[in-house]
mmCIF file with all atom_site columns, C-alpha atoms in Angstrom:
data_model
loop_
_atom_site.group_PDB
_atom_site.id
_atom_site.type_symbol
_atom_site.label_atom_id
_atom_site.label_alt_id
_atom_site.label_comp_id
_atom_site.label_asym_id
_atom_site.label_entity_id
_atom_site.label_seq_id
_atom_site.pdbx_PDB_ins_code
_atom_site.Cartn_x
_atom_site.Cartn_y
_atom_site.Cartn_z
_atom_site.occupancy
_atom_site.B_iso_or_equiv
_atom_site.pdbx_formal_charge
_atom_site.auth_seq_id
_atom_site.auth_comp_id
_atom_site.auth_asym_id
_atom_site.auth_atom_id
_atom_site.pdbx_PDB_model_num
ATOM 1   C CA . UNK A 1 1   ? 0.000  0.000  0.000   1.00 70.00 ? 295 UNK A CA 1
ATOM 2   C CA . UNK A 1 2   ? 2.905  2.465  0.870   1.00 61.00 ? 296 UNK A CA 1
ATOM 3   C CA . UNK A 1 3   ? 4.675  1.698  -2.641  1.00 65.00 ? 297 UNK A CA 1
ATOM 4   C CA . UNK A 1 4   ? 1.098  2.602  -4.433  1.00 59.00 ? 298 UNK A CA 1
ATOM 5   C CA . UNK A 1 5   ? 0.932  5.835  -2.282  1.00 72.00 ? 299 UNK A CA 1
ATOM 6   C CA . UNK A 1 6   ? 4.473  6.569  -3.145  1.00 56.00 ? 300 UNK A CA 1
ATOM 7   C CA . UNK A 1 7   ? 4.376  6.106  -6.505  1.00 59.00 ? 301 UNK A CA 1
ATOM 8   C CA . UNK A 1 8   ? 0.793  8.079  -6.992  1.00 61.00 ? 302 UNK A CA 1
ATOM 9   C CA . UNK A 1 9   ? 2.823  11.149 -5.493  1.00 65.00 ? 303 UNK A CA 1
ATOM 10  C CA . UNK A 1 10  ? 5.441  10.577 -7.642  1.00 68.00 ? 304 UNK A CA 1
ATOM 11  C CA . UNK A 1 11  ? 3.219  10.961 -10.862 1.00 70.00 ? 305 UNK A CA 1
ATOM 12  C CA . UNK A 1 12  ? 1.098  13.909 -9.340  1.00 70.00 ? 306 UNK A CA 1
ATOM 13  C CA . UNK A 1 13  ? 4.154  15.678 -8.275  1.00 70.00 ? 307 UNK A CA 1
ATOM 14  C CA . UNK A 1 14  ? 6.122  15.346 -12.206 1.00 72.00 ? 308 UNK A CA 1
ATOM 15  C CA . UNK A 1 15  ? 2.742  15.746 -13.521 1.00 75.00 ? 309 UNK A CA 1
ATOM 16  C CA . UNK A 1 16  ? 2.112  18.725 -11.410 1.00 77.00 ? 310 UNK A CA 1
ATOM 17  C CA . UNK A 1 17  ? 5.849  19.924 -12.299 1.00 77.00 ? 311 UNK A CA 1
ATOM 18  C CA . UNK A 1 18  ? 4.666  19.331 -16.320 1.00 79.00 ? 312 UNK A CA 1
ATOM 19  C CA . UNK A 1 19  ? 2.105  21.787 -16.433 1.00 80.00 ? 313 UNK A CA 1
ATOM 20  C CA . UNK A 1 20  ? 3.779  24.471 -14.623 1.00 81.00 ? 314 UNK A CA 1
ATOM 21  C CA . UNK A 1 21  ? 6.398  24.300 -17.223 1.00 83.00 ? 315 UNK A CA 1
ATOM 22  C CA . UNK A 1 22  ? 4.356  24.421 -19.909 1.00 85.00 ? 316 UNK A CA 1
ATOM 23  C CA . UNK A 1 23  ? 2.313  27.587 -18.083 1.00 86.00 ? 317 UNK A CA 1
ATOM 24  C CA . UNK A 1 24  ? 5.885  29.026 -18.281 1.00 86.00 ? 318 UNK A CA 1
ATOM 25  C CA . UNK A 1 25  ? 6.903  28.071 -21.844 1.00 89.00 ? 319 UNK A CA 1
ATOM 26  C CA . UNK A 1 26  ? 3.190  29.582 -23.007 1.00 86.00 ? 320 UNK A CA 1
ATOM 27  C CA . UNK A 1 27  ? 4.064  32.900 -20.683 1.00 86.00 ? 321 UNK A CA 1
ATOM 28  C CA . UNK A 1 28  ? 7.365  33.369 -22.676 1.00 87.00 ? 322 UNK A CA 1
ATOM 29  C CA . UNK A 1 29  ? 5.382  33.471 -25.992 1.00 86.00 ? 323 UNK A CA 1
ATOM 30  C CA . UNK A 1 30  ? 3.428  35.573 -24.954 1.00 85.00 ? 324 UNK A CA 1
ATOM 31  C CA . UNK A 1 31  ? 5.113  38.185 -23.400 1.00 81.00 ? 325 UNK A CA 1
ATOM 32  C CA . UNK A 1 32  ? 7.136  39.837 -26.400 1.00 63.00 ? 326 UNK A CA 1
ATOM 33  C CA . UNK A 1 33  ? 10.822 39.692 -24.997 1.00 54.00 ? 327 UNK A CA 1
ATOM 34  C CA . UNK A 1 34  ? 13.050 42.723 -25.358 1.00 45.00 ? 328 UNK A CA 1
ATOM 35  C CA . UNK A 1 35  ? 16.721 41.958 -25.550 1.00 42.00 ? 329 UNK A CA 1
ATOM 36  C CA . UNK A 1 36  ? 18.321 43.268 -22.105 1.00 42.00 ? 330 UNK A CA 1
ATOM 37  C CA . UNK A 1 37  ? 17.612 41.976 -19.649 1.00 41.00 ? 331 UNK A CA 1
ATOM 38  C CA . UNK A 1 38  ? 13.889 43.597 -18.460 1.00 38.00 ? 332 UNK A CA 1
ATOM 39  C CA . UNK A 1 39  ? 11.164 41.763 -19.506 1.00 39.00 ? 333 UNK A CA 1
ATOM 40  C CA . UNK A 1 40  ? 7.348  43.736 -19.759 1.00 36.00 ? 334 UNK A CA 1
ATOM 41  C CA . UNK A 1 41  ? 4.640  41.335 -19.200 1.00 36.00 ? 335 UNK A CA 1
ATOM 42  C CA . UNK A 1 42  ? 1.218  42.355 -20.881 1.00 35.00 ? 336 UNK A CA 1
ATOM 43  C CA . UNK A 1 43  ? 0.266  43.771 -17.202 1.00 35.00 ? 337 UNK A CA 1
ATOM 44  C CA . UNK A 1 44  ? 3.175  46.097 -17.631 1.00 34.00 ? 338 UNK A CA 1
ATOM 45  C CA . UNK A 1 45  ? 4.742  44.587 -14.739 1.00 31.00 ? 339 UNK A CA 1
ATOM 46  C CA . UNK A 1 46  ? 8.810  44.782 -15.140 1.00 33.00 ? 340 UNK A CA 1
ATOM 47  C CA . UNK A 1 47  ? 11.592 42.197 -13.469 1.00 33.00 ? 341 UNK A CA 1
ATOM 48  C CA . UNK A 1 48  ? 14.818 41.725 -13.730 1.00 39.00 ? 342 UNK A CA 1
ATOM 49  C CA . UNK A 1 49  ? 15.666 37.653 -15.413 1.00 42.00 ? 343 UNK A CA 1
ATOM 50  C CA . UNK A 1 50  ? 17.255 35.569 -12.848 1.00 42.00 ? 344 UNK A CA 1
ATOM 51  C CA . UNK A 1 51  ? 19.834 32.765 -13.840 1.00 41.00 ? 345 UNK A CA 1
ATOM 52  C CA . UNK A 1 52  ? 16.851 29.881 -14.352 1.00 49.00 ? 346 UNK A CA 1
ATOM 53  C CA . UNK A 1 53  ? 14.474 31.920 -16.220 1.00 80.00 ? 347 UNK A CA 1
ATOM 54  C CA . UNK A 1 54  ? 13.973 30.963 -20.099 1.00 91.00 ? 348 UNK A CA 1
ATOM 55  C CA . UNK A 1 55  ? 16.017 32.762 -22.450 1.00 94.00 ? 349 UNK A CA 1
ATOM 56  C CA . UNK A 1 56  ? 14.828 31.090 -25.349 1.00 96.00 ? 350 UNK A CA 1
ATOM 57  C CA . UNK A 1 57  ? 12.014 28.348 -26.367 1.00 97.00 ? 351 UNK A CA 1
ATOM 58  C CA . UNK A 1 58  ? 12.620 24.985 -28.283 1.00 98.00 ? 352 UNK A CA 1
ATOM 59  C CA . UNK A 1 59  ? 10.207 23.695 -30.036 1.00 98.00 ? 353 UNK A CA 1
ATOM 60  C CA . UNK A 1 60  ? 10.095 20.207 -32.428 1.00 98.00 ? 354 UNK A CA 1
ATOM 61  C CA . UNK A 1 61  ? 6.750  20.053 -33.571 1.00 98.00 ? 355 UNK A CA 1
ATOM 62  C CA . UNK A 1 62  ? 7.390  15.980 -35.441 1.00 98.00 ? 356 UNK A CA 1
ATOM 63  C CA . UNK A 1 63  ? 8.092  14.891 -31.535 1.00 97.00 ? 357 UNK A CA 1
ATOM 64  C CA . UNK A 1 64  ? 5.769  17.188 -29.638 1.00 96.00 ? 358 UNK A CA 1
ATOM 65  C CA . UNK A 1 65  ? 8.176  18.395 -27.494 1.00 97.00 ? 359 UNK A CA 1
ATOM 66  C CA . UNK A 1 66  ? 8.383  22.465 -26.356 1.00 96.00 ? 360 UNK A CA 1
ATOM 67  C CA . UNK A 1 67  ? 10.526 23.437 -24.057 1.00 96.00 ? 361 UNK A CA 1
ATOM 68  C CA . UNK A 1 68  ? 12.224 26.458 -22.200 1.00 95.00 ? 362 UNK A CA 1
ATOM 69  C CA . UNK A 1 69  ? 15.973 26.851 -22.849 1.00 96.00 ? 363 UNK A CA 1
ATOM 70  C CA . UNK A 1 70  ? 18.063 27.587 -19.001 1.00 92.00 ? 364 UNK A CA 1
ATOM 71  C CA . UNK A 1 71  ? 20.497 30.713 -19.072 1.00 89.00 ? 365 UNK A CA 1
ATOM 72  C CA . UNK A 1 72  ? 23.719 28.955 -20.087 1.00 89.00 ? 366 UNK A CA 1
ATOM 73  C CA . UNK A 1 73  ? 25.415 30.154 -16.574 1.00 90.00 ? 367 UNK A CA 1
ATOM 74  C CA . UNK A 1 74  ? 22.716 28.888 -14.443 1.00 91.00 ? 368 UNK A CA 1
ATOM 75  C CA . UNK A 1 75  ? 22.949 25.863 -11.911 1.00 92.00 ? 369 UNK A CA 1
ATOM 76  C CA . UNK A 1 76  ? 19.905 24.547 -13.305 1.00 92.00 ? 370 UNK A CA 1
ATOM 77  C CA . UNK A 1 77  ? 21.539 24.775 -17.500 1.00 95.00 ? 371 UNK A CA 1
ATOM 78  C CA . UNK A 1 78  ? 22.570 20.740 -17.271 1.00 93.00 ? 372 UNK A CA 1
ATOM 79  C CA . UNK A 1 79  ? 20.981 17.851 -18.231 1.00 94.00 ? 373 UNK A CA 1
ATOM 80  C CA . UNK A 1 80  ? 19.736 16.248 -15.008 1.00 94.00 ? 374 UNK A CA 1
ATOM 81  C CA . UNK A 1 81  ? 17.527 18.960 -14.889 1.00 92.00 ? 375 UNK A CA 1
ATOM 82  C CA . UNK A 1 82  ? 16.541 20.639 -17.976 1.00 94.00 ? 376 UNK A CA 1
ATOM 83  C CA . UNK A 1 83  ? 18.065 20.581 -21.901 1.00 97.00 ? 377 UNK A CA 1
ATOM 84  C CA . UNK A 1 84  ? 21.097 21.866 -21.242 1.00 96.00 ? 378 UNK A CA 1
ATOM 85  C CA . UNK A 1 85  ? 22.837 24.606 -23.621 1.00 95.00 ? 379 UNK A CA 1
ATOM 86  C CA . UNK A 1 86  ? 26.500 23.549 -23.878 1.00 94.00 ? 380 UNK A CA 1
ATOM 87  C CA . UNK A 1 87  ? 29.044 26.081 -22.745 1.00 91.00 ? 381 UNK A CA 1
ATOM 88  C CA . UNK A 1 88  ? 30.414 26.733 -26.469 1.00 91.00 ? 382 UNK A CA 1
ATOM 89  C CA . UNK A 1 89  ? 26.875 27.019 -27.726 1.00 93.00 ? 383 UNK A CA 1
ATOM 90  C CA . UNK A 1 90  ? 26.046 30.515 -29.525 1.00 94.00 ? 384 UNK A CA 1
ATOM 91  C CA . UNK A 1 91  ? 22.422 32.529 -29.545 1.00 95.00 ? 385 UNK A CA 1
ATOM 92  C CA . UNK A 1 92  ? 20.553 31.943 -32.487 1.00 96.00 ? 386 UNK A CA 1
ATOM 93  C CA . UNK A 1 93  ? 21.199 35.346 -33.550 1.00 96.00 ? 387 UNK A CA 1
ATOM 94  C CA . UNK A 1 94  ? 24.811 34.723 -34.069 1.00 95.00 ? 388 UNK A CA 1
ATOM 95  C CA . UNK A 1 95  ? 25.089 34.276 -37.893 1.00 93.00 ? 389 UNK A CA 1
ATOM 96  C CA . UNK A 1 96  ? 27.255 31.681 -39.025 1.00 93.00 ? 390 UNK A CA 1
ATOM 97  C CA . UNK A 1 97  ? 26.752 30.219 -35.230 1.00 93.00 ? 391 UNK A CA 1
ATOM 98  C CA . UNK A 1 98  ? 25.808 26.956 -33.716 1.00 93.00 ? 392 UNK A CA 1
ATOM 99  C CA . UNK A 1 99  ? 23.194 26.284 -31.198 1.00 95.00 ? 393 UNK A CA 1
ATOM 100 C CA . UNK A 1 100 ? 24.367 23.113 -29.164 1.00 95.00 ? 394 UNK A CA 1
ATOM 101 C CA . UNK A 1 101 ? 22.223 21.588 -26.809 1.00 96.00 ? 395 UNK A CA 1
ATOM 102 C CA . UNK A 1 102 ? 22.043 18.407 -24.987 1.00 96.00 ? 396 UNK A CA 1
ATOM 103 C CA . UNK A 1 103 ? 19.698 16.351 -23.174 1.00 96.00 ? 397 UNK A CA 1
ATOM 104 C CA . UNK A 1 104 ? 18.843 12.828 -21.672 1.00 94.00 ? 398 UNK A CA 1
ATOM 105 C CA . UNK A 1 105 ? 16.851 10.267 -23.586 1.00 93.00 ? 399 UNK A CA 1
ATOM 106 C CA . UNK A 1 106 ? 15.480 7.454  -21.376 1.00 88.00 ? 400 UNK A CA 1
ATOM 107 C CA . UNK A 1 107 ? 12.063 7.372  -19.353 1.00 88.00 ? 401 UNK A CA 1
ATOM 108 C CA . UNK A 1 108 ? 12.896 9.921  -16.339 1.00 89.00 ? 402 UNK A CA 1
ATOM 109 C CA . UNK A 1 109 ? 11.009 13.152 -15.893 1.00 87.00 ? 403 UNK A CA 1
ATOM 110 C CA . UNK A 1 110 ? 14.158 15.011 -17.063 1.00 91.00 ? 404 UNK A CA 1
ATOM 111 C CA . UNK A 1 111 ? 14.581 13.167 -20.286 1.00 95.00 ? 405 UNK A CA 1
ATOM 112 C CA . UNK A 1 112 ? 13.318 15.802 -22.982 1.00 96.00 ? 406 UNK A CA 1
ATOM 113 C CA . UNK A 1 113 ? 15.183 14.264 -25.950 1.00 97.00 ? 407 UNK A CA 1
ATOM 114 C CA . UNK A 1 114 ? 13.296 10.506 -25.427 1.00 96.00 ? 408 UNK A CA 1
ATOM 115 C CA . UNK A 1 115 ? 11.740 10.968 -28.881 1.00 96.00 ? 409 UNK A CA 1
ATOM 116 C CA . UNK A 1 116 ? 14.796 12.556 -30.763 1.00 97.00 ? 410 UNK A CA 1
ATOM 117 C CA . UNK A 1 117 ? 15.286 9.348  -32.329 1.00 95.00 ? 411 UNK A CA 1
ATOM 118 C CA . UNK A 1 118 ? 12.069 9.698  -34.372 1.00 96.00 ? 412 UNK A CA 1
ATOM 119 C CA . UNK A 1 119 ? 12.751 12.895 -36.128 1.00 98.00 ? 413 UNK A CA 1
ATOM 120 C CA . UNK A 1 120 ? 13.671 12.870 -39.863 1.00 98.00 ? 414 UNK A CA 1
ATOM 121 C CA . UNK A 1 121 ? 15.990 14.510 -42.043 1.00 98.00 ? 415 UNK A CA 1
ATOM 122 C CA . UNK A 1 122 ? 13.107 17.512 -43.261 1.00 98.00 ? 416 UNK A CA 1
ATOM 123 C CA . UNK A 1 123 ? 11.581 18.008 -40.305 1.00 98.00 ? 417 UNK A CA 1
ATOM 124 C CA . UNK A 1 124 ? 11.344 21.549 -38.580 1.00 98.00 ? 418 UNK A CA 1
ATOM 125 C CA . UNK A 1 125 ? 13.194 22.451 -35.117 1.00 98.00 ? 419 UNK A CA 1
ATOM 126 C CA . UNK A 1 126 ? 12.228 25.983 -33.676 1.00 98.00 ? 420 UNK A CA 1
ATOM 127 C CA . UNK A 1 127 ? 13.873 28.249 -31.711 1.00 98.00 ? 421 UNK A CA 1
ATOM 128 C CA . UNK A 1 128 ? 11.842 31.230 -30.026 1.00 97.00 ? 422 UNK A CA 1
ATOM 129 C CA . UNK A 1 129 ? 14.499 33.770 -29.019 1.00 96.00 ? 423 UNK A CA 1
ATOM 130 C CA . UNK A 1 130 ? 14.705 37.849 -28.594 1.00 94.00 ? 424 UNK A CA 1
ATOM 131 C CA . UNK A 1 131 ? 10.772 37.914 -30.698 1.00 94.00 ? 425 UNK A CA 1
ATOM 132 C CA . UNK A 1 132 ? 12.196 35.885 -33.716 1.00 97.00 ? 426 UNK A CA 1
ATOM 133 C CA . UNK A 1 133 ? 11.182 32.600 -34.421 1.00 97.00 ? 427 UNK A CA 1
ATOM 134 C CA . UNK A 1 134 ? 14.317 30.439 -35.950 1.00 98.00 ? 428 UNK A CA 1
ATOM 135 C CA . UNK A 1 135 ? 13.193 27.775 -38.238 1.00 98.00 ? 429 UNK A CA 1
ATOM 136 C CA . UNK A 1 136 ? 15.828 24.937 -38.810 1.00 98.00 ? 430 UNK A CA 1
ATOM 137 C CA . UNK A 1 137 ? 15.887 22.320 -40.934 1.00 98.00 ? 431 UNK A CA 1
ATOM 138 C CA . UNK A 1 138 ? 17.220 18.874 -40.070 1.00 98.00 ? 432 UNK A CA 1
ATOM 139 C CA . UNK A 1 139 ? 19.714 17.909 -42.660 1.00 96.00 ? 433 UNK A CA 1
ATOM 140 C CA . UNK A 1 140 ? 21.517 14.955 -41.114 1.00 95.00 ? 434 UNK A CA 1
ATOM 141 C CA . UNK A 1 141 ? 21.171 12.517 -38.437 1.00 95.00 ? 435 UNK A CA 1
ATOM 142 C CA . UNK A 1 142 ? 23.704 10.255 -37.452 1.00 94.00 ? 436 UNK A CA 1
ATOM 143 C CA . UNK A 1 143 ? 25.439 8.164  -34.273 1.00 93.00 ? 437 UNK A CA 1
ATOM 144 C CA . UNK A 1 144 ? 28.540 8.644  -33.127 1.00 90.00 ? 438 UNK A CA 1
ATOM 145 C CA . UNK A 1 145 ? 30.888 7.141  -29.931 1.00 87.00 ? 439 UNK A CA 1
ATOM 146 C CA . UNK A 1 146 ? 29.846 8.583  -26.709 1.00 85.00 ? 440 UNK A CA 1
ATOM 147 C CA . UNK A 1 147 ? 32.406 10.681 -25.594 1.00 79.00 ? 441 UNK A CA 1
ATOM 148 C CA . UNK A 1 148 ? 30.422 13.792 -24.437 1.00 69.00 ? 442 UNK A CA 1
ATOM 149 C CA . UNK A 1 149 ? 31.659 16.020 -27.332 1.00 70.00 ? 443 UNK A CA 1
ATOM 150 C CA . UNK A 1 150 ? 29.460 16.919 -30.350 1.00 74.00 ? 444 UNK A CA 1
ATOM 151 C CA . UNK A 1 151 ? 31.739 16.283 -33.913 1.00 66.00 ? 445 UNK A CA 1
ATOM 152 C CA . UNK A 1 152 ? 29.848 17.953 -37.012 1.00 69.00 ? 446 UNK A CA 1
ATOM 153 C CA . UNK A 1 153 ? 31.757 19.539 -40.231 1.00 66.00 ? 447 UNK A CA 1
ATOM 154 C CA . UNK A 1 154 ? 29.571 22.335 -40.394 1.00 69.00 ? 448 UNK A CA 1
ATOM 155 C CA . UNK A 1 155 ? 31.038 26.111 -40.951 1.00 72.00 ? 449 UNK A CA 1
ATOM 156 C CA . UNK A 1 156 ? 29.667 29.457 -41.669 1.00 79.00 ? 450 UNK A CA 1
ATOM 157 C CA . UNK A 1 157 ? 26.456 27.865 -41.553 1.00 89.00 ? 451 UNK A CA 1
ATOM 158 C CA . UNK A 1 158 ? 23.940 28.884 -38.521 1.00 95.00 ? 452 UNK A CA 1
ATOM 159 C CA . UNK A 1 159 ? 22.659 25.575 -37.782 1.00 96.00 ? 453 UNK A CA 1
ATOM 160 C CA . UNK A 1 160 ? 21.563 23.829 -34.252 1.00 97.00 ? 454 UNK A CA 1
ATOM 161 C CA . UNK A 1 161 ? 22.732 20.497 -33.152 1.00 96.00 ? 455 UNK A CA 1
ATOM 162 C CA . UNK A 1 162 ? 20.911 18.337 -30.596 1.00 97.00 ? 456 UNK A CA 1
ATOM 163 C CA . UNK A 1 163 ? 22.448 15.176 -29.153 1.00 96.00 ? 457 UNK A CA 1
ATOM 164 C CA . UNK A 1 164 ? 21.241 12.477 -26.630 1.00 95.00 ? 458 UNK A CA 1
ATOM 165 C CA . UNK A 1 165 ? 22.055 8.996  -26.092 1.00 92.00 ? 459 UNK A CA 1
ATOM 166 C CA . UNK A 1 166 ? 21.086 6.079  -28.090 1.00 90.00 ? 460 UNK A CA 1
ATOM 167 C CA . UNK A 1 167 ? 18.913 3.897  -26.136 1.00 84.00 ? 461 UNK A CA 1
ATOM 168 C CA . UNK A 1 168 ? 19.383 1.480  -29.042 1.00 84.00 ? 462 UNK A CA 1
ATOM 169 C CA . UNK A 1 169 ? 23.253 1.463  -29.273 1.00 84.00 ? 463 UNK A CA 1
ATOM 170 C CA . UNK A 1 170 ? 25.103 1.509  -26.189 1.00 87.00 ? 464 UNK A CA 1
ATOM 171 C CA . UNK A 1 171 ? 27.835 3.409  -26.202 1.00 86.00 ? 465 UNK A CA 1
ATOM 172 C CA . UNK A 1 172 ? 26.318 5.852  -28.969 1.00 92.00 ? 466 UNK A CA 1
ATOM 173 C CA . UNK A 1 173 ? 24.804 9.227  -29.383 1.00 93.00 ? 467 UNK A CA 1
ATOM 174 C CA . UNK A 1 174 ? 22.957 10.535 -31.236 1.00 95.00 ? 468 UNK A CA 1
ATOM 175 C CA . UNK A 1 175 ? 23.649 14.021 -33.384 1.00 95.00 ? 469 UNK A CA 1
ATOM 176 C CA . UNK A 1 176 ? 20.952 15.838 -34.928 1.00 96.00 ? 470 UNK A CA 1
ATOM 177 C CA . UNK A 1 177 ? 22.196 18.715 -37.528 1.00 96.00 ? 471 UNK A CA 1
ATOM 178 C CA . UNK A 1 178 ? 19.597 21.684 -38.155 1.00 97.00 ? 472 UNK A CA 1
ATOM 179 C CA . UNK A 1 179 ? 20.637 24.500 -40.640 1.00 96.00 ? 473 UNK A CA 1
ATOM 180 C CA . UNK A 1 180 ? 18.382 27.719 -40.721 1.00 97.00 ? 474 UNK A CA 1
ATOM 181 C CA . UNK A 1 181 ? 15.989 28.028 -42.860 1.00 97.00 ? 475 UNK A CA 1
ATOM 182 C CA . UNK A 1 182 ? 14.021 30.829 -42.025 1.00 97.00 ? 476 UNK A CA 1
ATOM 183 C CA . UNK A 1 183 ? 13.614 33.412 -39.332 1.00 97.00 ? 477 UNK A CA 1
ATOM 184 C CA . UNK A 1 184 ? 10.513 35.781 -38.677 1.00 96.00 ? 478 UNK A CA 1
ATOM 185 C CA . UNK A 1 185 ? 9.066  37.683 -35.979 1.00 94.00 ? 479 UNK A CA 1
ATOM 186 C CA . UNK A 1 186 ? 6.417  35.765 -33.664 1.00 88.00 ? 480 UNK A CA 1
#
């Protein structure tokens, strides 16, 4: 009887945990983001961004996932807790840049990328950052050893690269290579 109690608060506590983040995600689209770093909401209240707030919103529509992207410096950017941006990674507004980000696969709460396997070369990855939308194309998927550093051959192309392990091939990761296609106001 305990375990069943236990694991009842488990699921209302992530599911409870869910749905505040995507409250949050839906707030960030909403309120139009200046860059700086004071944000107006559409009550015209003003704050300063702390170190865990969103700076940016990913978005892969072929695996339903959206998610808020962690302030790069902040104890809570890493991936036992959120999709982490790597330390090298640029903005999206860098041209010619890379967007690198990482995250667990698996079945735990924290495992955003669970579904990255799934995507295909053509589908759409979105990035919601500074009131532009950045529309990437996936152009290559492939495995490589797992050695916690992301290899592509990419340059002077702004592109996004997501990686996770392959719960298929032990020992692997996988790398998923988005160029930009398009970028627009949202």
């Amino acid at each position: 009887m305990f375990g069943l109690i236990l694991g009842l608060g488990k699921y209302f506590y992530n599911f409870a945990l869910n749905k505040v983040d995507e409250i949050k995600v839906e707030t960030f689209l909403e309120n139009k983001q200046p860059s700086g770093n004071v944000i107006h909401s559409k009550n015209h209240i003003s704050y300063k961004t702390s170190k865990n707030n969103y700076y940016a919103i990913i978005e892969i529509p072929s695996i339903s996932l959206k998610k808020g992207l962690i302030n790069k410096e902040s104890k809570y950017n890493n991936v036992n807790k959120n999709i982490e941006t790597l330390k090298n990674s640029d903005t999206p507004d860098v041209v010619g840049g890379s967007v690198l980000l990482a995250s667990h696969s698996g079945n735990s709460r924290v495992s955003y990328f669970k579904n990255l396997y799934r995507v295909n070369i053509g589908d759409s990855i979105n990035i919601y950052y500074n009131n532009y939308k950045y529309e990437y194309k996936i152009t290559d998927i492939y495995n490589q050893e797992k050695t916690g550093a992301i290899t592509y051959q990419y340059k002077n192309t702004s592109m996004i690269v997501l990686t996770t392990c392959n719960q298929q091939q032990k020992g692997k990761q996988i790398i998923v290579i988005g160029t930009l296609n398009n970028k627009t106001t949202y």
